[in-house]
Short mmCIF file of C-alpha atoms (C1' of nucleotides) in Angstrom, two decimals:
data_model
loop_
_atom_site.label_atom_id
_atom_site.label_comp_id
_atom_site.label_asym_id
_atom_site.label_seq_id
_atom_site.Cartn_x
_atom_site.Cartn_y
_atom_site.Cartn_z
CA MET A 78 30.30 19.74 -0.74
CA PRO A 79 30.00 16.26 0.65
CA SER A 80 29.32 13.60 -1.90
CA THR A 81 26.64 12.34 -4.13
CA TYR A 82 26.33 8.89 -2.70
CA ARG A 83 22.77 7.72 -2.75
CA ARG A 84 22.04 5.52 0.16
CA PRO A 85 20.97 2.00 -0.77
CA LEU A 86 17.75 1.67 1.17
CA ARG A 87 17.50 -1.85 0.03
CA LEU A 88 14.37 -3.81 -0.38
CA ALA A 89 15.47 -7.24 0.56
CA ASN A 90 13.72 -10.32 1.65
CA PRO A 91 14.09 -10.24 5.41
CA ALA A 92 14.85 -13.94 5.43
CA ASP A 93 18.03 -13.29 3.52
CA ARG A 94 19.71 -11.31 6.18
CA PRO A 95 21.75 -12.48 9.13
CA HIS A 96 21.38 -10.58 12.30
CA PRO A 97 23.67 -8.43 14.34
CA THR A 98 24.55 -8.69 17.95
CA GLY A 99 25.56 -5.97 20.32
CA ARG A 100 28.47 -6.53 22.57
CA ILE A 101 29.05 -3.84 25.07
CA GLY A 102 28.72 -4.85 28.66
CA THR A 103 28.31 -8.43 27.61
CA ASP A 104 31.93 -9.42 27.78
CA ARG A 105 31.82 -9.45 31.52
CA PRO A 106 30.81 -12.92 32.76
CA MET A 107 28.20 -10.96 34.63
CA GLY A 108 28.63 -12.10 38.20
CA ARG A 109 25.61 -11.87 40.47
CA PRO A 110 23.46 -9.02 39.17
CA THR A 111 24.48 -6.01 41.20
CA ALA A 112 21.11 -4.34 41.24
CA VAL A 113 19.85 -2.99 37.99
CA ASN A 114 21.46 -5.15 35.37
CA PRO A 115 19.65 -4.97 32.06
CA PRO A 116 21.25 -7.38 29.55
CA PRO A 117 22.91 -6.13 26.34
CA PRO A 118 21.88 -2.44 26.34
CA ALA A 119 23.45 -2.10 29.76
CA LYS A 120 25.31 1.14 30.14
CA PRO A 121 29.03 0.62 29.95
CA THR A 122 30.86 0.59 33.24
CA ARG A 123 34.11 2.12 32.27
CA LYS A 124 34.45 5.85 32.39
CA ASP A 125 35.92 6.29 28.94
CA ALA A 126 33.27 4.08 27.44
CA LEU A 127 30.57 6.07 29.04
CA SER A 128 31.91 9.38 27.87
CA ASN A 129 32.33 8.04 24.37
CA ARG A 130 28.80 6.84 24.39
CA GLU A 131 27.52 10.24 25.44
CA ARG A 132 29.62 11.98 22.86
CA ILE A 133 28.34 9.74 20.11
CA LEU A 134 24.78 10.32 21.13
CA THR A 135 25.21 14.07 21.22
CA VAL A 136 26.74 14.20 17.80
CA ALA A 137 24.25 11.76 16.38
CA ARG A 138 21.34 13.75 17.66
CA THR A 139 22.23 16.87 15.74
CA ALA A 140 23.62 15.04 12.73
CA LEU A 141 20.54 12.91 12.27
CA ALA A 142 18.27 15.85 12.89
CA GLU A 143 19.86 17.61 9.96
CA SER A 144 19.74 14.70 7.62
CA SER A 145 18.15 11.54 8.79
CA SER A 146 20.57 9.66 6.62
CA ALA A 147 23.83 11.01 7.96
CA SER A 148 26.59 8.46 7.66
CA LEU A 149 27.74 6.56 10.68
CA THR A 150 31.30 7.05 9.54
CA ALA A 151 30.83 10.79 9.72
CA ILE A 152 29.18 10.62 13.10
CA ALA A 153 32.00 8.54 14.49
CA LYS A 154 34.59 10.89 13.12
CA GLN A 155 32.82 13.95 14.40
CA ALA A 156 32.54 12.35 17.79
CA GLY A 157 36.27 11.76 17.74
CA VAL A 158 35.90 8.06 18.01
CA GLY A 159 36.77 5.12 15.78
CA ILE A 160 34.06 3.54 13.72
CA GLY A 161 34.64 0.34 15.61
CA THR A 162 33.79 2.08 18.84
CA LEU A 163 30.57 3.41 17.47
CA TYR A 164 29.55 -0.05 16.44
CA ARG A 165 30.56 -1.45 19.77
CA HIS A 166 28.11 0.87 21.45
CA PHE A 167 25.37 0.68 18.88
CA PRO A 168 25.59 -2.54 16.95
CA THR A 169 23.24 -1.29 14.32
CA ARG A 170 22.00 1.95 12.98
CA GLU A 171 18.59 1.21 14.37
CA ALA A 172 20.07 0.78 17.80
CA LEU A 173 21.55 4.23 17.65
CA VAL A 174 18.44 5.91 16.39
CA MET A 175 16.33 3.99 18.84
CA GLU A 176 18.40 5.31 21.66
CA LEU A 177 17.78 8.84 20.48
CA TYR A 178 14.07 8.29 20.24
CA ARG A 179 13.81 6.10 23.27
CA HIS A 180 12.22 8.81 25.37
CA ASP A 181 9.62 9.69 22.81
CA ILE A 182 8.80 6.09 22.22
CA GLN A 183 8.49 5.40 25.89
CA ARG A 184 6.22 8.36 26.36
CA LEU A 185 4.06 7.10 23.54
CA ILE A 186 3.86 3.68 25.11
CA ASP A 187 2.89 5.21 28.41
CA ARG A 188 0.16 7.19 26.74
CA ALA A 189 -1.79 4.08 25.87
CA PRO A 190 -3.00 3.28 29.39
CA GLU A 191 -3.44 6.96 30.15
CA LEU A 192 -5.69 7.51 27.18
CA LEU A 193 -7.64 4.42 28.09
CA ARG A 194 -8.32 5.87 31.48
CA GLU A 195 -9.64 9.10 30.05
CA HIS A 196 -11.51 7.88 27.00
CA PRO A 197 -13.49 4.96 25.69
CA PRO A 198 -11.28 2.42 23.91
CA LEU A 199 -12.07 3.34 20.34
CA GLU A 200 -11.49 6.98 21.04
CA ALA A 201 -8.31 6.18 22.90
CA LEU A 202 -7.00 4.25 19.94
CA ARG A 203 -7.80 7.14 17.65
CA LEU A 204 -6.04 9.61 19.85
CA TRP A 205 -3.06 7.37 20.20
CA PHE A 206 -2.74 7.10 16.45
CA ASP A 207 -3.09 10.82 16.19
CA GLU A 208 -0.11 11.33 18.39
CA ILE A 209 1.93 9.09 16.20
CA ALA A 210 0.87 10.89 13.08
CA HIS A 211 1.48 14.28 14.53
CA TYR A 212 4.96 13.94 15.89
CA GLY A 213 7.37 13.27 13.12
CA ARG A 214 9.89 11.97 15.59
CA LEU A 215 7.44 9.42 16.82
CA LYS A 216 6.72 8.39 13.28
CA TYR A 217 10.34 7.70 12.65
CA GLY A 218 10.75 6.17 16.05
CA VAL A 219 7.94 3.79 15.36
CA ALA A 220 9.44 3.06 12.01
CA GLU A 221 12.70 2.12 13.63
CA VAL A 222 11.03 -0.20 16.07
CA ILE A 223 9.14 -1.97 13.36
CA HIS A 224 12.08 -2.01 11.09
CA ALA A 225 14.41 -3.50 13.63
CA ALA A 226 11.87 -6.10 14.62
CA THR A 227 10.97 -7.01 11.08
CA ASN A 228 14.54 -7.66 10.18
CA GLY A 229 14.79 -10.59 12.47
CA GLY A 230 16.58 -8.41 14.97
CA ARG A 231 14.50 -9.93 17.74
CA ASP A 232 14.85 -6.48 19.19
CA ASP A 233 12.36 -7.32 21.88
CA GLU A 234 13.89 -4.69 24.06
CA ASN A 235 11.84 -2.03 22.32
CA TYR A 236 9.49 -4.08 20.29
CA ALA A 237 7.68 -6.01 22.97
CA PRO A 238 6.51 -3.02 25.04
CA PHE A 239 5.20 -1.41 21.93
CA VAL A 240 3.24 -4.48 20.99
CA ARG A 241 1.91 -4.66 24.52
CA ALA A 242 0.70 -1.08 24.33
CA ILE A 243 -1.20 -1.88 21.19
CA ALA A 244 -2.54 -5.07 22.69
CA LEU A 245 -3.81 -3.05 25.61
CA LEU A 246 -5.78 -0.77 23.35
CA LEU A 247 -7.07 -3.61 21.25
CA ASP A 248 -8.17 -5.64 24.22
CA ALA A 249 -10.04 -2.74 25.69
CA GLY A 250 -11.80 -2.19 22.42
CA ALA A 251 -12.62 -5.86 22.10
CA ALA A 252 -13.99 -5.90 25.62
CA ASP A 253 -16.46 -3.12 25.01
CA GLY A 254 -17.32 -4.41 21.59
CA THR A 255 -16.12 -1.51 19.52
CA LEU A 256 -13.18 -3.36 18.06
CA LYS A 257 -12.97 -6.79 16.54
CA PRO A 258 -12.05 -9.48 18.98
CA GLY A 259 -8.87 -11.47 18.60
CA LEU A 260 -6.91 -8.89 16.65
CA ASP A 261 -3.20 -9.47 16.47
CA PRO A 262 -1.31 -6.47 17.81
CA GLU A 263 1.61 -7.25 15.57
CA ASP A 264 -0.63 -6.97 12.55
CA VAL A 265 -1.60 -3.53 13.68
CA LEU A 266 1.94 -2.52 14.38
CA LEU A 267 2.86 -3.62 10.94
CA GLN A 268 0.14 -1.47 9.50
CA LEU A 269 1.68 1.48 11.21
CA SER A 270 4.88 0.90 9.34
CA VAL A 271 3.26 2.60 6.39
CA LEU A 272 3.75 5.91 8.08
CA TRP A 273 7.38 6.22 7.40
CA ARG A 274 6.92 5.64 3.70
CA ILE A 275 5.01 8.86 3.45
CA ASP A 276 6.97 11.72 2.08
CA PRO A 277 6.60 14.33 4.79
CA ALA A 278 7.13 17.11 2.26
CA ARG A 279 4.13 16.34 0.10
CA GLY A 280 1.04 16.52 2.27
CA GLY A 281 2.53 13.96 4.59
CA GLU A 282 0.68 14.73 7.76
CA GLU A 283 -2.66 14.84 6.03
CA ARG A 284 -2.08 11.55 4.32
CA ALA A 285 -0.91 9.98 7.52
CA ARG A 286 -4.10 10.96 9.27
CA ARG A 287 -6.25 9.67 6.46
CA ILE A 288 -4.53 6.33 6.44
CA LEU A 289 -4.64 5.95 10.18
CA ALA A 290 -8.36 6.64 10.07
CA LEU A 291 -8.73 3.86 7.55
CA VAL A 292 -6.75 1.53 9.74
CA VAL A 293 -8.96 2.27 12.70
CA ASP A 294 -12.05 1.61 10.65
CA GLY A 295 -10.57 -1.69 9.63
CA LEU A 296 -10.18 -2.65 13.25
CA ARG A 297 -13.70 -1.76 14.27
CA ALA A 298 -16.11 -4.53 15.01
CA ALA A 299 -18.32 -5.47 12.11
CA PRO A 300 -21.65 -3.88 13.02
CA ASP A 301 -23.62 -6.45 11.06
CA ALA A 302 -22.62 -9.32 13.31
CA MET B 1321 31.95 -18.80 0.75
CA PRO B 1322 30.77 -15.38 -0.36
CA SER B 1323 30.91 -12.72 2.30
CA THR B 1324 29.15 -11.58 5.37
CA TYR B 1325 28.15 -8.17 4.18
CA ARG B 1326 24.83 -7.18 5.60
CA ARG B 1327 22.95 -5.03 3.21
CA PRO B 1328 22.13 -1.56 4.49
CA LEU B 1329 18.42 -1.42 3.89
CA ARG B 1330 18.36 2.08 5.08
CA LEU B 1331 15.50 3.82 6.64
CA ALA B 1332 15.92 7.32 5.44
CA ASN B 1333 13.66 10.25 5.10
CA PRO B 1334 12.67 10.14 1.44
CA ALA B 1335 13.14 13.87 1.19
CA ASP B 1336 16.84 13.46 1.81
CA ARG B 1337 17.53 11.55 -1.30
CA PRO B 1338 18.27 12.80 -4.79
CA HIS B 1339 16.87 10.81 -7.61
CA PRO B 1340 18.34 8.80 -10.39
CA THR B 1341 17.81 9.08 -14.09
CA GLY B 1342 18.05 6.39 -16.66
CA ARG B 1343 19.91 7.03 -19.83
CA ILE B 1344 19.64 4.35 -22.41
CA GLY B 1345 17.89 5.24 -25.59
CA THR B 1346 17.68 8.83 -24.48
CA ASP B 1347 20.89 10.03 -26.06
CA ARG B 1348 19.36 9.94 -29.47
CA PRO B 1349 17.61 13.25 -30.22
CA MET B 1350 14.68 10.99 -31.06
CA GLY B 1351 13.59 12.10 -34.49
CA ARG B 1352 9.96 11.59 -35.48
CA PRO B 1353 8.60 8.68 -33.48
CA THR B 1354 8.94 5.69 -35.75
CA ALA B 1355 5.93 3.83 -34.51
CA VAL B 1356 6.13 2.50 -31.02
CA ASN B 1357 8.49 4.82 -29.25
CA PRO B 1358 8.16 4.69 -25.48
CA PRO B 1359 10.40 7.30 -23.82
CA PRO B 1360 13.23 6.29 -21.48
CA PRO B 1361 12.64 2.55 -21.07
CA ALA B 1362 12.80 2.22 -24.83
CA LYS B 1363 14.64 -0.88 -25.88
CA PRO B 1364 18.12 -0.14 -27.08
CA THR B 1365 18.59 -0.13 -30.83
CA ARG B 1366 22.06 -1.49 -31.11
CA LYS B 1367 22.49 -5.20 -31.37
CA ASP B 1368 25.15 -5.53 -28.71
CA ALA B 1369 23.16 -3.40 -26.32
CA LEU B 1370 20.15 -5.54 -26.80
CA SER B 1371 21.99 -8.78 -26.23
CA ASN B 1372 23.63 -7.39 -23.14
CA ARG B 1373 20.29 -6.34 -21.82
CA GLU B 1374 18.89 -9.81 -22.36
CA ARG B 1375 21.88 -11.42 -20.76
CA ILE B 1376 21.60 -9.21 -17.71
CA LEU B 1377 17.94 -9.98 -17.34
CA THR B 1378 18.49 -13.70 -17.64
CA VAL B 1379 21.20 -13.71 -15.02
CA ALA B 1380 19.28 -11.37 -12.76
CA ARG B 1381 16.21 -13.53 -12.89
CA THR B 1382 17.91 -16.57 -11.47
CA ALA B 1383 20.21 -14.64 -9.17
CA LEU B 1384 17.42 -12.68 -7.59
CA ALA B 1385 15.22 -15.72 -7.36
CA GLU B 1386 17.87 -17.38 -5.24
CA SER B 1387 18.49 -14.46 -3.01
CA SER B 1388 16.41 -11.37 -3.45
CA SER B 1389 19.36 -9.36 -2.33
CA ALA B 1390 21.95 -10.57 -4.78
CA SER B 1391 24.50 -7.89 -5.50
CA LEU B 1392 24.36 -5.98 -8.72
CA THR B 1393 28.10 -6.28 -8.98
CA ALA B 1394 27.79 -10.04 -9.00
CA ILE B 1395 25.01 -9.98 -11.52
CA ALA B 1396 27.00 -7.77 -13.83
CA LYS B 1397 30.03 -9.98 -13.55
CA GLN B 1398 28.07 -13.14 -14.10
CA ALA B 1399 26.47 -11.59 -17.13
CA GLY B 1400 29.92 -10.82 -18.48
CA VAL B 1401 29.29 -7.14 -18.54
CA GLY B 1402 30.75 -4.14 -16.75
CA ILE B 1403 28.92 -2.68 -13.82
CA GLY B 1404 28.60 0.52 -15.77
CA THR B 1405 26.73 -1.28 -18.47
CA LEU B 1406 24.31 -2.75 -16.03
CA TYR B 1407 23.58 0.68 -14.67
CA ARG B 1408 23.22 2.08 -18.13
CA HIS B 1409 20.44 -0.36 -18.81
CA PHE B 1410 18.83 -0.29 -15.42
CA PRO B 1411 19.59 2.95 -13.65
CA THR B 1412 18.43 1.64 -10.34
CA ARG B 1413 17.93 -1.65 -8.66
CA GLU B 1414 14.22 -1.10 -8.72
CA ALA B 1415 14.31 -0.63 -12.46
CA LEU B 1416 15.93 -4.01 -12.89
CA VAL B 1417 13.59 -5.83 -10.59
CA MET B 1418 10.62 -4.07 -12.07
CA GLU B 1419 11.59 -5.29 -15.47
CA LEU B 1420 11.66 -8.84 -14.18
CA TYR B 1421 8.27 -8.50 -12.59
CA ARG B 1422 6.79 -6.37 -15.31
CA HIS B 1423 4.71 -9.19 -16.73
CA ASP B 1424 3.30 -10.20 -13.38
CA ILE B 1425 2.52 -6.65 -12.47
CA GLN B 1426 0.87 -6.04 -15.77
CA ARG B 1427 -1.23 -9.15 -15.41
CA LEU B 1428 -2.27 -8.00 -11.98
CA ILE B 1429 -3.27 -4.61 -13.32
CA ASP B 1430 -5.29 -6.25 -16.05
CA ARG B 1431 -7.07 -8.40 -13.52
CA ALA B 1432 -8.76 -5.39 -11.95
CA PRO B 1433 -11.24 -4.70 -14.75
CA GLU B 1434 -11.69 -8.41 -15.35
CA LEU B 1435 -12.63 -9.07 -11.77
CA LEU B 1436 -14.98 -6.13 -11.85
CA ARG B 1437 -16.78 -7.67 -14.77
CA GLU B 1438 -17.26 -10.96 -12.98
CA HIS B 1439 -17.92 -9.83 -9.44
CA PRO B 1440 -19.46 -7.03 -7.45
CA PRO B 1441 -16.93 -4.33 -6.57
CA LEU B 1442 -16.26 -5.26 -2.98
CA GLU B 1443 -15.74 -8.85 -3.89
CA ALA B 1444 -13.56 -7.87 -6.80
CA LEU B 1445 -11.36 -5.83 -4.49
CA ARG B 1446 -11.05 -8.73 -2.12
CA LEU B 1447 -10.09 -11.11 -4.86
CA TRP B 1448 -7.61 -8.68 -6.25
CA PHE B 1449 -5.94 -8.34 -2.89
CA ASP B 1450 -5.92 -12.08 -2.56
CA GLU B 1451 -3.97 -12.40 -5.73
CA ILE B 1452 -1.39 -10.02 -4.42
CA ALA B 1453 -1.10 -11.86 -1.15
CA HIS B 1454 -0.88 -15.22 -2.76
CA TYR B 1455 1.81 -14.68 -5.31
CA GLY B 1456 5.03 -13.80 -3.59
CA ARG B 1457 6.36 -12.41 -6.81
CA LEU B 1458 3.49 -10.00 -7.01
CA LYS B 1459 4.06 -8.98 -3.46
CA TYR B 1460 7.63 -8.06 -4.18
CA GLY B 1461 6.67 -6.55 -7.47
CA VAL B 1462 4.16 -4.35 -5.76
CA ALA B 1463 6.74 -3.47 -3.18
CA GLU B 1464 9.12 -2.34 -5.87
CA VAL B 1465 6.51 -0.17 -7.51
CA ILE B 1466 5.64 1.51 -4.29
CA HIS B 1467 9.19 1.77 -3.24
CA ALA B 1468 10.32 3.38 -6.43
CA ALA B 1469 7.43 5.79 -6.41
CA THR B 1470 7.83 6.68 -2.79
CA ASN B 1471 11.43 7.59 -3.24
CA GLY B 1472 10.63 10.51 -5.41
CA GLY B 1473 11.46 8.40 -8.41
CA ARG B 1474 8.41 9.74 -10.20
CA ASP B 1475 8.43 6.31 -11.71
CA ASP B 1476 5.10 6.94 -13.32
CA GLU B 1477 5.92 4.39 -15.93
CA ASN B 1478 4.82 1.63 -13.58
CA TYR B 1479 3.25 3.53 -10.82
CA ALA B 1480 0.44 5.30 -12.61
CA PRO B 1481 -1.20 2.22 -14.14
CA PHE B 1482 -1.16 0.59 -10.78
CA VAL B 1483 -2.84 3.54 -9.16
CA ARG B 1484 -5.39 3.57 -11.95
CA ALA B 1485 -6.20 -0.06 -11.37
CA ILE B 1486 -6.86 0.66 -7.73
CA ALA B 1487 -8.87 3.72 -8.59
CA LEU B 1488 -11.00 1.59 -10.85
CA LEU B 1489 -11.83 -0.78 -8.05
CA LEU B 1490 -12.43 2.00 -5.58
CA ASP B 1491 -14.69 3.92 -7.91
CA ALA B 1492 -16.78 0.88 -8.64
CA GLY B 1493 -17.16 0.28 -4.95
CA ALA B 1494 -18.04 3.87 -4.30
CA ALA B 1495 -20.62 3.77 -7.05
CA ASP B 1496 -22.49 0.84 -5.62
CA GLY B 1497 -22.10 2.13 -2.10
CA THR B 1498 -20.05 -0.68 -0.66
CA LEU B 1499 -16.89 1.38 -0.37
CA LYS B 1500 -16.35 4.83 1.01
CA PRO B 1501 -16.56 7.56 -1.56
CA GLY B 1502 -13.61 9.74 -2.35
CA LEU B 1503 -10.91 7.33 -1.31
CA ASP B 1504 -7.44 8.15 -2.51
CA PRO B 1505 -5.99 5.26 -4.48
CA GLU B 1506 -2.51 6.25 -3.48
CA ASP B 1507 -3.43 5.87 0.14
CA VAL B 1508 -4.55 2.37 -0.58
CA LEU B 1509 -1.46 1.58 -2.57
CA LEU B 1510 0.60 2.77 0.32
CA GLN B 1511 -1.25 0.47 2.63
CA LEU B 1512 -0.28 -2.40 0.42
CA SER B 1513 3.34 -1.60 0.99
CA VAL B 1514 3.06 -3.36 4.32
CA LEU B 1515 3.10 -6.64 2.51
CA TRP B 1516 6.74 -6.66 1.81
CA ARG B 1517 7.64 -6.11 5.43
CA ILE B 1518 6.15 -9.44 6.30
CA ASP B 1519 8.68 -12.14 6.81
CA PRO B 1520 7.51 -14.80 4.40
CA ALA B 1521 9.10 -17.49 6.51
CA ARG B 1522 7.05 -16.92 9.65
CA GLY B 1523 3.40 -17.32 8.77
CA GLY B 1524 3.77 -14.71 6.10
CA GLU B 1525 0.94 -15.64 3.82
CA GLU B 1526 -1.51 -15.95 6.65
CA ARG B 1527 -0.56 -12.61 8.08
CA ALA B 1528 -0.74 -10.99 4.70
CA ARG B 1529 -4.30 -12.21 4.24
CA ARG B 1530 -5.33 -11.02 7.66
CA ILE B 1531 -3.94 -7.58 7.09
CA LEU B 1532 -5.45 -7.27 3.67
CA ALA B 1533 -8.80 -8.19 5.13
CA LEU B 1534 -8.40 -5.40 7.65
CA VAL B 1535 -7.51 -2.98 4.91
CA VAL B 1536 -10.61 -3.90 2.97
CA ASP B 1537 -12.75 -3.41 6.03
CA GLY B 1538 -11.23 -0.01 6.46
CA LEU B 1539 -12.28 0.92 2.97
CA ARG B 1540 -15.85 -0.22 3.32
CA ALA B 1541 -18.54 2.39 3.57
CA ALA B 1542 -19.58 3.18 7.10
CA PRO B 1543 -22.90 1.40 7.45
CA ASP B 1544 -24.14 3.89 10.02
CA ALA B 1545 -24.26 6.79 7.58
"C1'" DG C 195 33.69 -0.52 -48.47
"C1'" DA C 196 35.61 3.24 -45.82
"C1'" DA C 197 34.63 6.94 -42.90
"C1'" DT C 198 32.50 8.90 -38.90
"C1'" DG C 199 29.87 10.16 -35.01
"C1'" DA C 200 27.24 8.78 -31.47
"C1'" DA C 201 25.42 4.78 -28.67
"C1'" DG C 202 27.20 1.82 -25.64
"C1'" DC C 203 30.97 -0.29 -22.81
"C1'" DG C 204 33.50 -0.94 -18.63
"C1'" DG C 205 36.07 -0.15 -14.74
"C1'" DA C 206 38.37 3.06 -11.72
"C1'" DG C 207 37.11 5.88 -7.93
"C1'" DG C 208 34.73 7.82 -4.07
"C1'" DG C 209 31.70 6.87 -0.36
"C1'" DC C 210 29.36 3.80 2.82
"C1'" DC C 211 28.46 -0.37 5.84
"C1'" DC C 212 30.14 -3.55 9.11
"C1'" DT C 213 33.50 -7.06 11.06
"C1'" DC C 214 37.72 -8.48 12.99
"C1'" DC C 215 41.40 -8.29 15.81
"C1'" DG C 216 45.84 -6.34 17.53
"C1'" DT C 217 46.66 -2.59 20.82
"C1'" DT C 218 45.54 0.44 24.71
"C1'" DA C 219 44.16 1.87 29.02
"C1'" DT C 220 41.08 1.36 32.98
"C1'" DG C 221 39.35 -0.95 37.42
"C1'" DC C 222 40.36 -3.84 40.67
"C1'" DC C 223 43.16 -6.50 43.66
"C1'" DT C 224 47.21 -7.26 46.38
"C1'" DA D 1191 51.86 1.64 44.22
"C1'" DG D 1192 52.26 -1.87 41.08
"C1'" DG D 1193 50.35 -5.66 38.37
"C1'" DC D 1194 46.89 -7.88 35.75
"C1'" DA D 1195 43.01 -9.25 33.37
"C1'" DT D 1196 40.05 -7.60 30.21
"C1'" DA D 1197 36.69 -3.97 28.62
"C1'" DA D 1198 37.06 -0.89 25.17
"C1'" DC D 1199 39.33 1.33 21.32
"C1'" DG D 1200 40.12 2.12 16.49
"C1'" DG D 1201 41.22 1.41 11.96
"C1'" DA D 1202 42.34 -1.71 8.26
"C1'" DG D 1203 39.90 -4.61 5.15
"C1'" DG D 1204 36.37 -6.74 2.43
"C1'" DG D 1205 32.15 -5.94 0.10
"C1'" DC D 1206 28.61 -3.02 -1.98
"C1'" DC D 1207 26.46 1.01 -4.39
"C1'" DC D 1208 26.63 4.27 -8.00
"C1'" DT D 1209 28.82 7.90 -11.04
"C1'" DC D 1210 31.92 9.53 -14.39
"C1'" DC D 1211 34.27 9.53 -18.40
"C1'" DG D 1212 37.76 7.87 -21.87
"C1'" DC D 1213 37.61 4.17 -25.21
"C1'" DT D 1214 35.25 0.85 -28.37
"C1'" DT D 1215 32.13 -0.60 -31.65
"C1'" DC D 1216 27.87 -0.27 -34.15
"C1'" DA D 1217 25.07 1.65 -37.75
"C1'" DT D 1218 24.69 4.74 -41.14
"C1'" DT D 1219 26.23 7.69 -44.83
"C1'" DC D 1220 28.81 8.58 -49.01
#
DNA sequence: GAATGAAGCGGAGGGCCCTCCGTTATGCCT
DNA sequence: AGGCATAACGGAGGGCCCTCCGCTTCATTC
């Protein structure tokens, strides 16, 4: 019987909070970029580091699947690694979760242009939203992206592509006149953040769909113009 | 120099979390209701309890105004009261904040019927949203209400009236055909929860207004029906 | 005014988050 | 092979949240 600790889940003014910085792979003065040399989230070069990273991810995947609020301490322990190591690899909880969802998120991002090729913009947007609503993992993935970005994390790594995907859809809709022109993709992204506040147990999916439909309607061009 | 603790602000599946229960005023077997006898949030009867409660509120008001994420520990200490006492009075952080915002929230709720008397429904809804966007305190107050409710708190105490206020506006709009019929007020409330994710520092107010405008448009009756 | 029982107090205790930094061990170079 | 610089490790430490429960102090009764 674990404990009865109820996770904070604070509701703080974003402006209050400092912001974290990852470190792995950054210590190196980074001589001439060898080939593929993505900045902070670069995969560690040392063998032990790499294996640790994998181990953490494996453990985290199952642990977080069971209870999305599993403690990092527990994950570290179960992965046989010090808490400091976990943080070295994933400077924030979001970073860890993001890594787990990265594939799903990326697939979602890729879907935007695909859908646009197969459907008219408005329809594409609808379908895209549907995918988000349908796959719980995507919902939480999206939530993480928004969350990280909102908290001043400047987590452009994952945030920017997402915004671009939305912008793509919005622009297409603006071009053919079905959506309002000049919409801010970040506004829309923010509206999606509602999704993770929905209790999935109590008619979650249904509610999610309803709300997304409302959002789409809000984005449509005013027909009386 | 305080500390560098970065508040969790977790992003957990609501279903994972147990839920708290207040206690003050509930120990008494509550004989025949004396007159005004609201259930749990009843004001304590003992003199010391009452003064403590006031003291906590006073301290909390200024502390939270300074930094919306002030620690409860600090507040308790500053109020010259044990942490246990603080929790006895306000079983959760939301409860405390809610109490501070109670007046503002109540005023906002009261505004709904007032606005409906003075304006057509759609306009009333717009104005109501404007008030939320404009007063930061309301924004955070609203956030707390939603937050508490969303976390299975069944915090009907504050949640229900709010939902009713929205329902009022929606019904009026449905009646005169400017809003969609059959809208779920809780869906709308949930959409408002976006507001507190907006960083107030970076063009917050402007963004809030934009998004609220989108929300309203989403609620409007489809003119092509 | 004393007795008494329950409301209320308060802080220890368990759990978590995250940072810091002394220690370890790996990759690379000679 | 041996040495070295340093990437990476890991856990102590400081801070926070929240619960539990023995002790204190009102308020009420006699």
